[in-house]
Coordinates of C-alpha atoms and ligand atoms in Angstrom, one line a residue:
X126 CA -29.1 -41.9 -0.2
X127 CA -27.5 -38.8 -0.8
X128 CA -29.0 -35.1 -1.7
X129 CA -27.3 -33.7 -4.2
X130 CA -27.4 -29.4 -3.1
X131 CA -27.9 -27.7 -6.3
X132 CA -24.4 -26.0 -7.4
X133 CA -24.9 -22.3 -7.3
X134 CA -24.5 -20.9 -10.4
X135 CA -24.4 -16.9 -11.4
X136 CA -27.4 -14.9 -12.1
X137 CA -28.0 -13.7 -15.7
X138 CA -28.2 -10.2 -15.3
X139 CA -31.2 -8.5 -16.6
X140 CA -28.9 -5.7 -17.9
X141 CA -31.8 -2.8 -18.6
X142 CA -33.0 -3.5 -15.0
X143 CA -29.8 -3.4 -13.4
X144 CA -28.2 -0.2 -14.9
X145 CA -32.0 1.4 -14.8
X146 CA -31.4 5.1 -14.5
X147 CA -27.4 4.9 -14.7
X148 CA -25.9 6.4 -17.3
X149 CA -23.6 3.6 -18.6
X150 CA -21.0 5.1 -21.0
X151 CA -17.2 4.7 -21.0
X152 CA -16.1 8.1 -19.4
X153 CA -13.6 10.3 -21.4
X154 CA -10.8 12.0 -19.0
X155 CA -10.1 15.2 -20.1
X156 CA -7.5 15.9 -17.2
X157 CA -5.1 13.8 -15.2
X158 CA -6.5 15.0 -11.7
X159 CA -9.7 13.8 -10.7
X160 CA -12.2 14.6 -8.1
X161 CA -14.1 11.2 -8.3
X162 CA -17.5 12.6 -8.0
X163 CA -19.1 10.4 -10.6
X164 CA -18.8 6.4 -10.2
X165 CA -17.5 4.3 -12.9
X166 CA -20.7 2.4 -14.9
X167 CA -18.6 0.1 -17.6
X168 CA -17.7 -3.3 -17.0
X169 CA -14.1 -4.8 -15.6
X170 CA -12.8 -7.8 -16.1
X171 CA -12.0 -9.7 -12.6
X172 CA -8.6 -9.7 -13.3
X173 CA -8.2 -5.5 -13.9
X174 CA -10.6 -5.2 -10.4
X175 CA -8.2 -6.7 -8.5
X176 CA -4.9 -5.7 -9.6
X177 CA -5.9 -2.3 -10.4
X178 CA -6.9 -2.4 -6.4
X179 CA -3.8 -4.1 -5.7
X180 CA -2.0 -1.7 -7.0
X181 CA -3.4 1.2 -5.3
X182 CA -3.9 0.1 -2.1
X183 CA 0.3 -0.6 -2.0
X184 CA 0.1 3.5 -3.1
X185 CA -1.8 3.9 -0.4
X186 CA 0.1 1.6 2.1
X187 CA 3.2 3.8 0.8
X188 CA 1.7 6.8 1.8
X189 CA 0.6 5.8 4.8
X190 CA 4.0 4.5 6.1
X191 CA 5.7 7.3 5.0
X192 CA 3.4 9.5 7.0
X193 CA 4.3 7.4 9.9
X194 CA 8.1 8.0 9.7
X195 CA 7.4 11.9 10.1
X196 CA 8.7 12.2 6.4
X197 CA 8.6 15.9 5.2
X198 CA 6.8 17.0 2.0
X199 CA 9.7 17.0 -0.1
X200 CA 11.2 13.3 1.4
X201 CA 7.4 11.9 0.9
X202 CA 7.2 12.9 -2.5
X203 CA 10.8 11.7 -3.6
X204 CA 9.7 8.0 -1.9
X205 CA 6.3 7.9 -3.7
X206 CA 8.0 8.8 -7.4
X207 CA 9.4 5.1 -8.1
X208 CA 6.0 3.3 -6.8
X209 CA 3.5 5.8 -8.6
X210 CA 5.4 5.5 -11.9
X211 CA 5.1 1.5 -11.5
X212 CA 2.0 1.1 -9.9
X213 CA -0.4 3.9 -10.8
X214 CA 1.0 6.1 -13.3
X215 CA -0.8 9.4 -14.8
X216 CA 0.7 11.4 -17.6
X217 CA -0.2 14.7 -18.1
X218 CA -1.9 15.8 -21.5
X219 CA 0.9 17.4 -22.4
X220 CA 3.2 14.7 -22.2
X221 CA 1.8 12.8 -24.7
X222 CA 1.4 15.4 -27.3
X223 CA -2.6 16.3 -26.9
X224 CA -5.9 14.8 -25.4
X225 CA -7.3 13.8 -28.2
X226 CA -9.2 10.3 -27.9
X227 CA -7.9 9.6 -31.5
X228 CA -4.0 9.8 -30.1
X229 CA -2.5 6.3 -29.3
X230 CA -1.0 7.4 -26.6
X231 CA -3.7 9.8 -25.2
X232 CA -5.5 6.5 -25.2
X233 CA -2.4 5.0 -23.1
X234 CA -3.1 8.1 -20.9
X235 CA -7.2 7.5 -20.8
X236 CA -6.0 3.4 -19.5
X237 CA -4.6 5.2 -16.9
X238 CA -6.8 7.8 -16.0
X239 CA -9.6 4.4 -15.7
X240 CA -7.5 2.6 -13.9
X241 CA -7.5 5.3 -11.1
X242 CA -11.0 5.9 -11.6
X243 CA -11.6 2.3 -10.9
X244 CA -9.1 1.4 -8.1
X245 CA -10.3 4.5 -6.4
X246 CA -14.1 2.9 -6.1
X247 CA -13.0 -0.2 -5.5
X248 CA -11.3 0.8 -2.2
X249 CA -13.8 3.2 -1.0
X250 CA -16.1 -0.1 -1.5
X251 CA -13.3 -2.6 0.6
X252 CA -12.8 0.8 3.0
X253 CA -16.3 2.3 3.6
X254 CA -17.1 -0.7 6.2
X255 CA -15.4 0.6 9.1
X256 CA -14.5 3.7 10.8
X257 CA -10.8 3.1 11.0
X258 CA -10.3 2.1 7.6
X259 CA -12.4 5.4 6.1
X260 CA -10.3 7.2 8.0
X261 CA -7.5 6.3 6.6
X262 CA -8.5 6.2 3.2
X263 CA -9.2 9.9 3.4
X264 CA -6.3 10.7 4.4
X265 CA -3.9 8.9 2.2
X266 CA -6.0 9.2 -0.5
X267 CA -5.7 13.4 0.3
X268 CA -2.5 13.2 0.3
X269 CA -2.2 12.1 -3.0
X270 CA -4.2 13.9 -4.8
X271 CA -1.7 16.8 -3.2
X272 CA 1.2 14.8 -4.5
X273 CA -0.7 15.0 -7.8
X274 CA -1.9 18.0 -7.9
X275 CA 1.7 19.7 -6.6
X276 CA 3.1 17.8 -9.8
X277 CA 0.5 19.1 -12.3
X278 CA 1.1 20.9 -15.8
X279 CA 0.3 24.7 -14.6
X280 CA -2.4 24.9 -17.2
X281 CA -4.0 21.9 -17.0
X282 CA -4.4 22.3 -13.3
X283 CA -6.4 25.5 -13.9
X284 CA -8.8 24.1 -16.7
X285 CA -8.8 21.0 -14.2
X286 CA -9.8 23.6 -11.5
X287 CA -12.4 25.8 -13.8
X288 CA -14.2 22.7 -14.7
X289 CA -14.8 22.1 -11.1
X290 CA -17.5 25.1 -10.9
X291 CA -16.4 25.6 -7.3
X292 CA -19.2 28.0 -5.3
X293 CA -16.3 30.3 -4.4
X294 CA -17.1 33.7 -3.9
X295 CA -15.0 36.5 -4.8
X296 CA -14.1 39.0 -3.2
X297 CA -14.9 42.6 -5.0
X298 CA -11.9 45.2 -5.5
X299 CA -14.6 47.8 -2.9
X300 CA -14.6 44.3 -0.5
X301 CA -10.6 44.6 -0.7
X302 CA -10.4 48.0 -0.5
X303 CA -12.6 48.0 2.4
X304 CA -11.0 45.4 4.2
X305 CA -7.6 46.1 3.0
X306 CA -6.1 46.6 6.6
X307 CA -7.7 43.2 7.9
X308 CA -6.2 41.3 4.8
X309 CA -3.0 42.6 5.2
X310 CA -3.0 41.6 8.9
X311 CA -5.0 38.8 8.4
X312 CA -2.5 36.9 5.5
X313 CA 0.5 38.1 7.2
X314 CA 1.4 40.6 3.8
X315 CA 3.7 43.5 4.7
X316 CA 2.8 46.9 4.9
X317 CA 4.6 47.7 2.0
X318 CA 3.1 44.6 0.0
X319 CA -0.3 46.7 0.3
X320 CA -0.7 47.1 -3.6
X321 CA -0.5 43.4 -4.0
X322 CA -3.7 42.8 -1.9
X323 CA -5.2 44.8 -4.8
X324 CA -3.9 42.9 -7.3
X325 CA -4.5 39.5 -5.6
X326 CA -7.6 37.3 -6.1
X327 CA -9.6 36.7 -2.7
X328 CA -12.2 34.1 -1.8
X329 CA -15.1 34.1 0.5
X330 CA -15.5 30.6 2.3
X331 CA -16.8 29.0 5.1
X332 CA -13.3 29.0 7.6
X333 CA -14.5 24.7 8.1
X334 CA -13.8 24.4 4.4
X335 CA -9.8 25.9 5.3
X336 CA -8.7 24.2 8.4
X337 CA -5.5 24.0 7.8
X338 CA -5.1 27.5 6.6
X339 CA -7.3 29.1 9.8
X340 CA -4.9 26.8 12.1
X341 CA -1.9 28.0 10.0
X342 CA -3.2 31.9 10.3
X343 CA -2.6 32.2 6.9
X344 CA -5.9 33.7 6.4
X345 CA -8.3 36.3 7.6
X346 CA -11.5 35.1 9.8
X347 CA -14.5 37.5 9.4
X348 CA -18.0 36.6 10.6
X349 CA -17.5 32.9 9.9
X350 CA -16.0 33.0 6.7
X351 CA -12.0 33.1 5.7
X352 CA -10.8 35.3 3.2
X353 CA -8.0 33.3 1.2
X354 CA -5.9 34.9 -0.9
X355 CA -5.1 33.4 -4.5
X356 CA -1.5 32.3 -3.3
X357 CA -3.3 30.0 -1.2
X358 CA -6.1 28.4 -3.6
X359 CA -3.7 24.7 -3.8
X360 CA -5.1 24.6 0.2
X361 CA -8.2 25.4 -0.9
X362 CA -8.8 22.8 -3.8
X363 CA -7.3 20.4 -1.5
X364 CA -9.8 20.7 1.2
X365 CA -12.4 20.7 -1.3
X366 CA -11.5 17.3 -2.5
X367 CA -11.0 16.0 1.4
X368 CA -14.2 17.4 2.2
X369 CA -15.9 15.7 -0.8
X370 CA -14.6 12.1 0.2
X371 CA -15.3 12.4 3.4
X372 CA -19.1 13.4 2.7
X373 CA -19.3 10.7 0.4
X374 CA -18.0 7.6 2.6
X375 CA -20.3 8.7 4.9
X376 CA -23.3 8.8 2.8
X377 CA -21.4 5.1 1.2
X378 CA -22.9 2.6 3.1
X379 CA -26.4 3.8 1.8
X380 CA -25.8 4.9 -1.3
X381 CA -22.5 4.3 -3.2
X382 CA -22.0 1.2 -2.3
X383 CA -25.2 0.2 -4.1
X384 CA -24.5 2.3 -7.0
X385 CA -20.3 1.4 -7.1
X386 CA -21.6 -2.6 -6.7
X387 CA -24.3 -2.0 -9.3
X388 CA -21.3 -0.7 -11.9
X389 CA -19.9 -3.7 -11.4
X390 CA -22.2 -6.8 -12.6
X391 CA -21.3 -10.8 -11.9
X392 CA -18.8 -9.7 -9.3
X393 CA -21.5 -8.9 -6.8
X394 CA -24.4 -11.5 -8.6
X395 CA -21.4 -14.5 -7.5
X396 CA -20.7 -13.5 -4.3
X397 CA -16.7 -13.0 -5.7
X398 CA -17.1 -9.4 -4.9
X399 CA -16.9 -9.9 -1.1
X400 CA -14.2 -12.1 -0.5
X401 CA -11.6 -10.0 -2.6
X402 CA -12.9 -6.6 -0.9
X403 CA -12.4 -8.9 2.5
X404 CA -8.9 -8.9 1.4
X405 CA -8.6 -5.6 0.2
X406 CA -9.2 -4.3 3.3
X407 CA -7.1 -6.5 4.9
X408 CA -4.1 -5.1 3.0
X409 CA -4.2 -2.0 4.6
X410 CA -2.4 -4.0 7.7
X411 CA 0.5 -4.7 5.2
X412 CA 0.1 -4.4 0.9
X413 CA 0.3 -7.3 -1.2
X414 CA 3.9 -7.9 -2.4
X415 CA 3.5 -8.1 -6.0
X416 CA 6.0 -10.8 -7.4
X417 CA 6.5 -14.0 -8.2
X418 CA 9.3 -16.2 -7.6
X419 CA 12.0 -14.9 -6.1
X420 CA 15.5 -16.2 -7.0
X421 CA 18.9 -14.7 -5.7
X422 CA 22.2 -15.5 -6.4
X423 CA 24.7 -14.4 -4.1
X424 CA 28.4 -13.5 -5.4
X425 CA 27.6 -15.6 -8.5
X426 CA 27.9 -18.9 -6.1
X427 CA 25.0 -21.2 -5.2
X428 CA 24.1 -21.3 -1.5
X429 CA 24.7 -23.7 0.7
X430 CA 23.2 -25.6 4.0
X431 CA 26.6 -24.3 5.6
X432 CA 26.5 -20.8 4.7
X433 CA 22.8 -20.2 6.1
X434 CA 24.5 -19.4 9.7
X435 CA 26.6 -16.6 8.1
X436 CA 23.7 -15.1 5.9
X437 CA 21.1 -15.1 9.4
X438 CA 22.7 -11.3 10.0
X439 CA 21.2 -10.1 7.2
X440 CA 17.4 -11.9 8.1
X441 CA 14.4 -9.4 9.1
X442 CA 13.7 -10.2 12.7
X443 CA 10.7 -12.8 11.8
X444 CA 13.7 -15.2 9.8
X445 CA 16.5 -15.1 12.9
X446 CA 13.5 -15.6 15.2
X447 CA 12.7 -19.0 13.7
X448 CA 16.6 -19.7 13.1
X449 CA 17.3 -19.2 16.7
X450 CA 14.7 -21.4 18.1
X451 CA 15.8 -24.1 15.3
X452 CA 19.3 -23.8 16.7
X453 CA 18.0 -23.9 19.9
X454 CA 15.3 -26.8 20.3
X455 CA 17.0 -28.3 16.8
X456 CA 13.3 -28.2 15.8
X457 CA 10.5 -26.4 14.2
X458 CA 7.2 -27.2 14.2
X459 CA 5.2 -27.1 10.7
X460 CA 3.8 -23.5 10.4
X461 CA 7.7 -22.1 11.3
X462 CA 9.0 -24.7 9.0
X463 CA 7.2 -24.0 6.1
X464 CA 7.3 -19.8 6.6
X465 CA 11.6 -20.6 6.8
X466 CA 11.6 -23.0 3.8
X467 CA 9.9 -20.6 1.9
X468 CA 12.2 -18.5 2.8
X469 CA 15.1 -19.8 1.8
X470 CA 13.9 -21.3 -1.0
X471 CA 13.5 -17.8 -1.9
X472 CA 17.1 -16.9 -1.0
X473 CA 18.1 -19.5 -3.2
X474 CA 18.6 -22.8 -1.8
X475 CA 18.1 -25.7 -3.7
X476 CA 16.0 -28.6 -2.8
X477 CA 18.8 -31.0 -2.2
X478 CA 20.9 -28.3 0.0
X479 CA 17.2 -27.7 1.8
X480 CA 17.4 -31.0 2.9
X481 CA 20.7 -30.7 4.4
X482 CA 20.0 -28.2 6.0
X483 CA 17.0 -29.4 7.9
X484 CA 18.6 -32.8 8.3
X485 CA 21.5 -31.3 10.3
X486 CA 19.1 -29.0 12.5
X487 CA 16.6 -31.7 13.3
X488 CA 19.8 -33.7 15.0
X489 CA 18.3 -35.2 17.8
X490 CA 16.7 -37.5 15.5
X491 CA 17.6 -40.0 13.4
X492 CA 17.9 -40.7 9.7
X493 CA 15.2 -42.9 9.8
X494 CA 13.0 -40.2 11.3
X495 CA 13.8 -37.3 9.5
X496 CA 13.1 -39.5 6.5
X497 CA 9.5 -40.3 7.2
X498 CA 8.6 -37.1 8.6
X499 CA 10.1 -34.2 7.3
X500 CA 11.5 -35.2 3.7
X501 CA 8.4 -34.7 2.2
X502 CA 7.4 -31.7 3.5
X503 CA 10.6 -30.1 2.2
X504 CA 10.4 -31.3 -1.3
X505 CA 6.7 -30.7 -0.8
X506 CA 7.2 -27.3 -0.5
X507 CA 9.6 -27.5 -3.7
X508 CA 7.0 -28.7 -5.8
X509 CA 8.4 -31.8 -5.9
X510 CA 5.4 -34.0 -4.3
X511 CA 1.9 -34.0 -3.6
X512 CA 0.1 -31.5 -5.9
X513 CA 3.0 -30.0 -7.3
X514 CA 2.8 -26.4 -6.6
X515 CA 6.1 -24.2 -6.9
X516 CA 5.3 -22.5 -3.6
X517 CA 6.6 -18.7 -3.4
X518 CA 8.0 -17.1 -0.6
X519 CA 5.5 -16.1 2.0
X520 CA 5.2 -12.0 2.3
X521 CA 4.4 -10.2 5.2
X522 CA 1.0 -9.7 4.3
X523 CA 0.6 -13.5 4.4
X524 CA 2.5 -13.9 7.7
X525 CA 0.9 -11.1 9.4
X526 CA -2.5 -12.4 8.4
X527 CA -2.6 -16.0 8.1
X528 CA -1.7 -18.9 10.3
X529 CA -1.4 -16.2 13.1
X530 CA 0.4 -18.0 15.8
X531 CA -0.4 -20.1 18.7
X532 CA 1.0 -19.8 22.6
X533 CA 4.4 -22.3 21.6
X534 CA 4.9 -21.1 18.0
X535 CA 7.5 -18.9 16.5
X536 CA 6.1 -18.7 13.4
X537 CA 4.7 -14.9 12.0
X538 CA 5.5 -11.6 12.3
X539 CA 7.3 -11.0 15.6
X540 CA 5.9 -7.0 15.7
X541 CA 2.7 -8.1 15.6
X542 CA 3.0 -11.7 18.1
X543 CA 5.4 -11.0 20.4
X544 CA 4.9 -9.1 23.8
X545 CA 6.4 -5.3 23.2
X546 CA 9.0 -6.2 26.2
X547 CA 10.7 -9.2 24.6
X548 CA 10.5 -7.3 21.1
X549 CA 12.3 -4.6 22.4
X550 CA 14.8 -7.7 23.8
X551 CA 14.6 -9.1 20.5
X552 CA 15.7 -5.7 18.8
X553 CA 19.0 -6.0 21.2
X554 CA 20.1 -8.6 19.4
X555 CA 20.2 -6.8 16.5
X556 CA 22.5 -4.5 17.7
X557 CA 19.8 -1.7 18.3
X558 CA 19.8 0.2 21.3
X559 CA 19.1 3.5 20.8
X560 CA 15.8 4.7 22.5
X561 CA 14.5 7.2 20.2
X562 CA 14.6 4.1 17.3
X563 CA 13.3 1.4 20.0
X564 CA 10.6 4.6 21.0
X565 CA 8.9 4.8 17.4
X566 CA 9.1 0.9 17.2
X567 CA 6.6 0.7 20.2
X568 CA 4.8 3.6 18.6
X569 CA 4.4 1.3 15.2
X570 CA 3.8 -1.6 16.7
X571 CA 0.9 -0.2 19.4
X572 CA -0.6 1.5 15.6
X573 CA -0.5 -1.9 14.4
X574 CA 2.1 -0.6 11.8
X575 CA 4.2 -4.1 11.5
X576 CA 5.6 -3.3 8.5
X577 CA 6.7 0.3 9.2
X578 CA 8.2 -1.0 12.4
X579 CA 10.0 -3.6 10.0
X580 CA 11.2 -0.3 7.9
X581 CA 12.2 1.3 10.8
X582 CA 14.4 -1.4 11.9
X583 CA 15.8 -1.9 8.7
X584 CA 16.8 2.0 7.9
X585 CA 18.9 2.0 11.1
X586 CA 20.4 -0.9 11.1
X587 CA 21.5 -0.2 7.7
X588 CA 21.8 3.9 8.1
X589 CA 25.4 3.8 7.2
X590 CA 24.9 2.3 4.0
X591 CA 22.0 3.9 3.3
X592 CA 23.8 7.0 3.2
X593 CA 26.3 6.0 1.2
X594 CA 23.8 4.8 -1.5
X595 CA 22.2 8.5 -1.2
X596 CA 25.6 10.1 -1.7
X597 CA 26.4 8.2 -4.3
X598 CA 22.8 8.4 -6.4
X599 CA 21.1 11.5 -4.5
X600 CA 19.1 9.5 -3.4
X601 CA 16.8 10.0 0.3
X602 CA 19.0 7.9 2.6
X603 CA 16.2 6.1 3.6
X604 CA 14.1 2.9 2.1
X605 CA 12.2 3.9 -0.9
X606 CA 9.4 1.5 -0.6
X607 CA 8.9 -0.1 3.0
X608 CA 9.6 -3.5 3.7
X609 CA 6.6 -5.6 2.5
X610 CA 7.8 -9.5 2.3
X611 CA 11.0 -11.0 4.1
X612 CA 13.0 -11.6 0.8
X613 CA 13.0 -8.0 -0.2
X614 CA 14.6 -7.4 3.1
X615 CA 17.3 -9.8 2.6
X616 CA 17.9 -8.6 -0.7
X617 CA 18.1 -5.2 0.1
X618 CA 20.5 -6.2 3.5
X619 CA 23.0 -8.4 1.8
X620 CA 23.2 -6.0 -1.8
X621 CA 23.7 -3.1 0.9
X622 CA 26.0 -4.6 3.0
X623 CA 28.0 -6.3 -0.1
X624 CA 27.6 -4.3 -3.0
X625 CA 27.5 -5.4 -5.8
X626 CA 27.1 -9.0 -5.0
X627 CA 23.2 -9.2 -5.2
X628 CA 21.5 -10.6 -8.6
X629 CA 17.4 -10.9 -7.3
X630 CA 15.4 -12.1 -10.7
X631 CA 11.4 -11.6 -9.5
X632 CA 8.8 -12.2 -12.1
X633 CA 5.2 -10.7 -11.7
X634 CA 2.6 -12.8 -10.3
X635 CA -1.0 -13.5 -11.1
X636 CA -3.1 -11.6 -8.8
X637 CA -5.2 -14.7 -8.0
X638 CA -4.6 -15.4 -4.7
X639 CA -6.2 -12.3 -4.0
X640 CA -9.0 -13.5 -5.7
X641 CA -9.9 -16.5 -3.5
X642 CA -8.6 -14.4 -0.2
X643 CA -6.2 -17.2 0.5
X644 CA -2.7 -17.5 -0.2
X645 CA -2.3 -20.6 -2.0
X646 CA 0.0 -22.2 0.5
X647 CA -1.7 -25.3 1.6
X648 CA 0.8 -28.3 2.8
X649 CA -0.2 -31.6 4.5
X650 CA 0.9 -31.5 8.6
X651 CA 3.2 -34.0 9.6
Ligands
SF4_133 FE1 9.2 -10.4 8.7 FE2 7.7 -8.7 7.3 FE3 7.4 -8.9 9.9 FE4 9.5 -7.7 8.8 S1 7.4 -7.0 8.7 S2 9.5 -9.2 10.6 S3 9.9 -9.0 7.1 S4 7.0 -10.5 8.4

């Protein structure tokens, strides 16, 4: 006899119990920048929770690995102006003609403003767990807001600002007058500036609340407090909204985390919520690559089996690795099989050309053999047996994160699985021998910064064009968005090194493998 275990069904939510003493409206946004200090109380759909966290955690994953490559202010902010107009976009009031609810698109502007409300909570809930990941939140998220608030309509920056009700003190014109030699010394004014320390607004703050500023010398230090002149209130607002975040992630596992979880019902009363926060947070290692198939053609002609040999050159390192052990052992075992199927599937070889291909590489065996073993995992992996998936092209995240290795596979992301001395061996035969490059790709990989390693790599080995591509749009010479799945970087190689020759079609996915915290990619093991 069997016992049947009762199927675990949802809660029903007692809904006056559960948002007891919230305040559960939808929140008007009266300005584009936003200092997060109340939680979002209104309902999500499952779908808007995780792609709207999607989306800013490959904001944040931008930001991040353009901090890495030492980019300056002005190089960061050109980089991040493609992905926050797709990802997370935020018009100003102004640029949609008034903020009035009642305007179609100041509502297109208040879908915005939500969706960054939202994302922001839900990665301060997948990033409050662990030390590491706060700290990083903090930090990318600072930066920004900076980028934001940098951007900002003058005016609506100051009402942002004034609705704030910051506890700054200001200094009095007998305070200036008073201390008019120390301010002048003390914010580096010239002597013959002196007037303008009249006319400029000071504030009184504690000198913790101005790091950057004291480190700078930018401002005068009196009895614990800096004096910072008006010039400088962007620093100021800044650390404000740094200090802020940091007090409340520390305060989140208590508190916020309750009270973000409570704002968002049935996610948390399924057990759903965990598994896709799980993810989240996994994401930080390398974002989500947000597309669906991937098709290319290549000079308008199909690919070939034959050609594959020719088109290896223009492979991320993870792709030649598992060519030039198949040339080698004229084998692969399953996990490296699939990860280069995939691959190439995505590069735009047909099922019937797969199977030459892997018929010719496998040639210490025999018809017969490759027949029974192999044929069906190939078409398998073309949809064209078992369950009938169309299979997409694994991205980094995937191959940095799942099926990790074992001691006599070449599957996965060589930056992360392969001793630093034979990476560095591997980067050789890629033509790279400069130390200062082969330097920062230790320094990414000992961060655990796979990805930006895999940018890295990719900017000089393709610095030449790259250049040309600046001069020709003004451009940054460098990679807009880092490399985030395999197929991007062969795209990017081959259009680079052959312009003009690249079509790539991509169509956007569902966010549902994110869901379940698994990839989808499931094949039966020979
Ligand atoms: Fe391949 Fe991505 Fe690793 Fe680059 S970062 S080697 S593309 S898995």
């Amino acid at each position: 006899m069997f016992r049947q275990e009762p199927v675990k069904r949802p809660r029903a939510i007692d809904s006056k119990k559960h948002w007891a003493g919230v305040d559960i409206e939808q929140l008007f946004y009266p300005h584009r920048l936003n200092f997060y200090n109340t939680p979002p109380t209104m309902e999500i759909t499952l779908d808007e929770f995780e792609q709207w966290a999607i989306d800013r955690l490959r904001i944040l994953g931008e930001i991040e690995s353009c901090l890495y490559r030492n980019m300056t202010p002005k190089e960061l902010s050109v980089a991040m102006k493609d992905p926050l107009k797709n990802f997370l976009p935020l018009g100003a009031n102004t640029a949609v003609g008034g903020s009035k609810p009642q305007d179609g698109r100041a509502n297109k502007r208040q879908e915005e403003r939500r969706k960054d409300h939202y994302s922001h909570y839900i990665l301060r809930l997948a990033f409050a767990r662990s030390e590491d990941l706060r700290k990083r939140f903090l930090a990318t998220e600072t930066v920004l807001f900076k980028l934001r608030y940098n951007s900002d309509d003058d005016k609506e920056r100051r009402e942002f600002i004034e609705g704030l009700g910051f506890d700054w003190e200001y200094l009095s014109f007998e305070e200036k007058a008073a201390m008019r030699e120390d301010l002048l010394a003390g914010t580096g004014t010239k002597s013959n500036d002196a007037d303008a320390v009249f006319e400029a607004t000071f504030f009184k703050v504690d000198w913790e609340r101005v790091y950057d500023l004291v480190d700078q010398r930018k401002v005068l230090l009196r009895g614990g407090k800096a004096y910072v002149p008006e010039s400088q209130q962007p620093s100021l607002v800044i650390a404000e909204f740094t200090a802020r975040l940091e007090k409340a992630l520390e305060a989140y596992l208590t508190i916020s985390i309750q009270l973000t979880a409570r704002a968002l019902p049935r996610l948390d009363e399924d057990d759903r919520l965990i598994p896709i926060l799980n993810h989240l947070s996994r994401g930080f290692t390398a974002p989500e690559y947000n597309t669906g198939t991937i098709a290319t053609t290549l000079n308008g002609a199909s690919l070939t089996a034959a050609v594959i040999d020719d088109l290896v050159q223009y492979f991320p390192m993870c792709m030649r690795q598992l060519h030039t052990t198949l040339r080698r052992d004229k084998h692969l075992l399953h996990n490296g099989r699939l990860q280069y199927t995939l691959f190439l599937k995505g590069v735009g070889l047909s099922v019937d050309e797969a199977l030459t291909f892997w018929r010719k590489a496998f040639s210490r065996i025999d018809d017969d053999e490759f027949q029974k073993k192999y044929r069906y995992n190939v078409r398998h992996s073309f949809g064209l047996e078992g369950t009938r998936r169309n299979y997409k092209p694994m991205s980094c995240q995937q191959i940095l994160t799942e099926r990790r290795p074992a001691a006599n596979q070449v599957h996965g992301c060589p930056y992360r699985e392969v001793a630093i001395d034979n990476l560095v061996v591997g980067l050789g035969t890629m033509g790279i021998s400069d130390r200062d490059v082969i330097r920062h790709v230790r320094e990414d990989v000992e961060a655990k910064k796979y990805h930006v390693a895999c940018s890295r790599v990719f900017e000089h080995t393709h610095a030449k064009e790259l250049k040309r591509e600046k001069e020709a749009s003004g451009g940054s010479g460098r990679l807009t968005e880092n490399i985030i799945h395999p197929n991007e970087y062969f795209i990017r190689s081959f259009g680079l090194k052959n312009p003009g020759s690249v079509e790539a079609t991509t169509s956007a996915a569902a966010p549902a493998a994110v869901a379940s915290g698994v990839s989808g990619q499931s094949m039966e093991l020979d």
